[in-house]
Amino acid sequence: MIAAMGYEHILLELEPPIATLTLNRPKVLNALSPELIRELTTALAELDADENVRAVVLTGGPKVFAAGADIGDMADRGAVDQLRRDQTGRWAPLAGFSKPLIAAVNGYALGGGCEVALMCDLILAGETARFGQPEINLGIIPGAGGTQRWPRSIGKYVAMEVMLTGAPVTAQRAYELGVVNKVVPAEMTVGLAQRMARQIAEKPPLAARMAKEAVLKAFDSPLTEGLASERKSFYFLFATEDQKEGMHAFLEKRKGVFKGR
Ligand code: DAK
């Protein structure tokens, strides 16, 4: 059963155990206005709290993912104004989303739009997808994690190229660089991302959460700290009903049914 909930700048389709969020300002190529960001992060916080939702797809629709922050909104702002608005903090419900989050990207994912995709856990790209950080053309640099997440994902040199030339990379190149999981025909991107979300939603949700946390930990901690944290999560999972169910289901040759308990 699909429930569609009304926001002005995004669409939310709730289809437990998955949900799909669609950025919805097509006239300005889904430019990320403060209102859109507010709606998106509010919806994400609600989905994070909803026990019936186990994985989420984030897309911009068939032609464009998002062409970045709203340039019209930023053009005449000052530094202190930007600091006070704390847009980085506002992305916390996305960067800190505890459930698997899959970006389904068609067309442009530029600037803040690309950074939104990079904050997701998996990226499915339609053949038309273009990923880039063109901020340099506007006299700024990425401000929502681009300068950090690109090099952590692909290393220094191509990241420098992306930041310094502002030229977008194609879906195929992004795949070769390892920032994209799969390149698929554009009309299939969202459907395949939803299928992947459903597959993941069948897994024990606490194990999925711990796996996500552990992989993200690898990005910002030394190896010994990451390994210690992984081990603690591993032990913790032995306190869950899902671990008992998963192992007994295997031994009894049946499919496990997981409750997130
Ligand atoms: N903002 C506002 N409007 C935009 C837009 C944007 N980012 N991108 C496109 N549009 C609007 C265009 O102005 C145009 O509007 P109308 O003229 O029809 O009224 C409409 O969308 C269609 O765009 P085009 O006519 O340009 O379409 P084309 O197919 O010819 O070109 C394009 C598509 C994506 C190549 C082009 O639109 C483009 O270059 N767009 C700008 C891309 C860009 O520079 N993106 C980076 C923005 S800066 C922060 C953290 C992060 C950020 C900011 C703050 N804090 C922590 C505070 C992020 C910054 C950015 O993302």
Short mmCIF file of C-alpha atoms in Angstrom, two decimals, residues 1-2 4 17 19 25 39 49 62 65 68 74 79 92 94 113 118 168 180 215 234 240 245 247 260:
data_model
loop_
_atom_site.label_atom_id
_atom_site.label_comp_id
_atom_site.label_asym_id
_atom_site.label_seq_id
_atom_site.Cartn_x
_atom_site.Cartn_y
_atom_site.Cartn_z
CA MET A 1 0.00 0.00 0.00
CA ILE A 2 1.49 3.33 -1.01
CA ALA A 4 1.95 9.70 -0.49
CA PRO A 17 9.28 -1.46 4.64
CA ALA A 19 10.12 4.80 1.50
CA ARG A 25 11.43 21.59 -7.81
CA GLU A 39 11.32 19.53 4.24
CA ALA A 49 12.02 7.25 13.77
CA PRO A 62 13.72 11.15 -14.23
CA PHE A 65 18.86 14.83 -9.28
CA GLY A 68 22.94 22.37 -6.20
CA MET A 74 22.76 32.75 -1.92
CA ALA A 79 29.53 35.45 5.45
CA ALA A 92 22.60 16.26 10.04
CA LEU A 94 20.80 13.11 6.17
CA GLY A 113 23.14 18.05 -5.10
CA LEU A 118 27.61 11.44 -1.50
CA PRO A 168 31.19 17.07 -14.01
CA VAL A 180 28.69 4.77 -7.99
CA VAL A 215 31.64 1.37 7.44
CA PHE A 234 29.57 -7.39 16.78
CA THR A 240 19.44 -9.22 19.84
CA GLU A 245 16.48 -15.86 14.70
CA MET A 247 21.30 -18.33 13.17
CA GLY A 260 14.57 -5.31 14.73
#
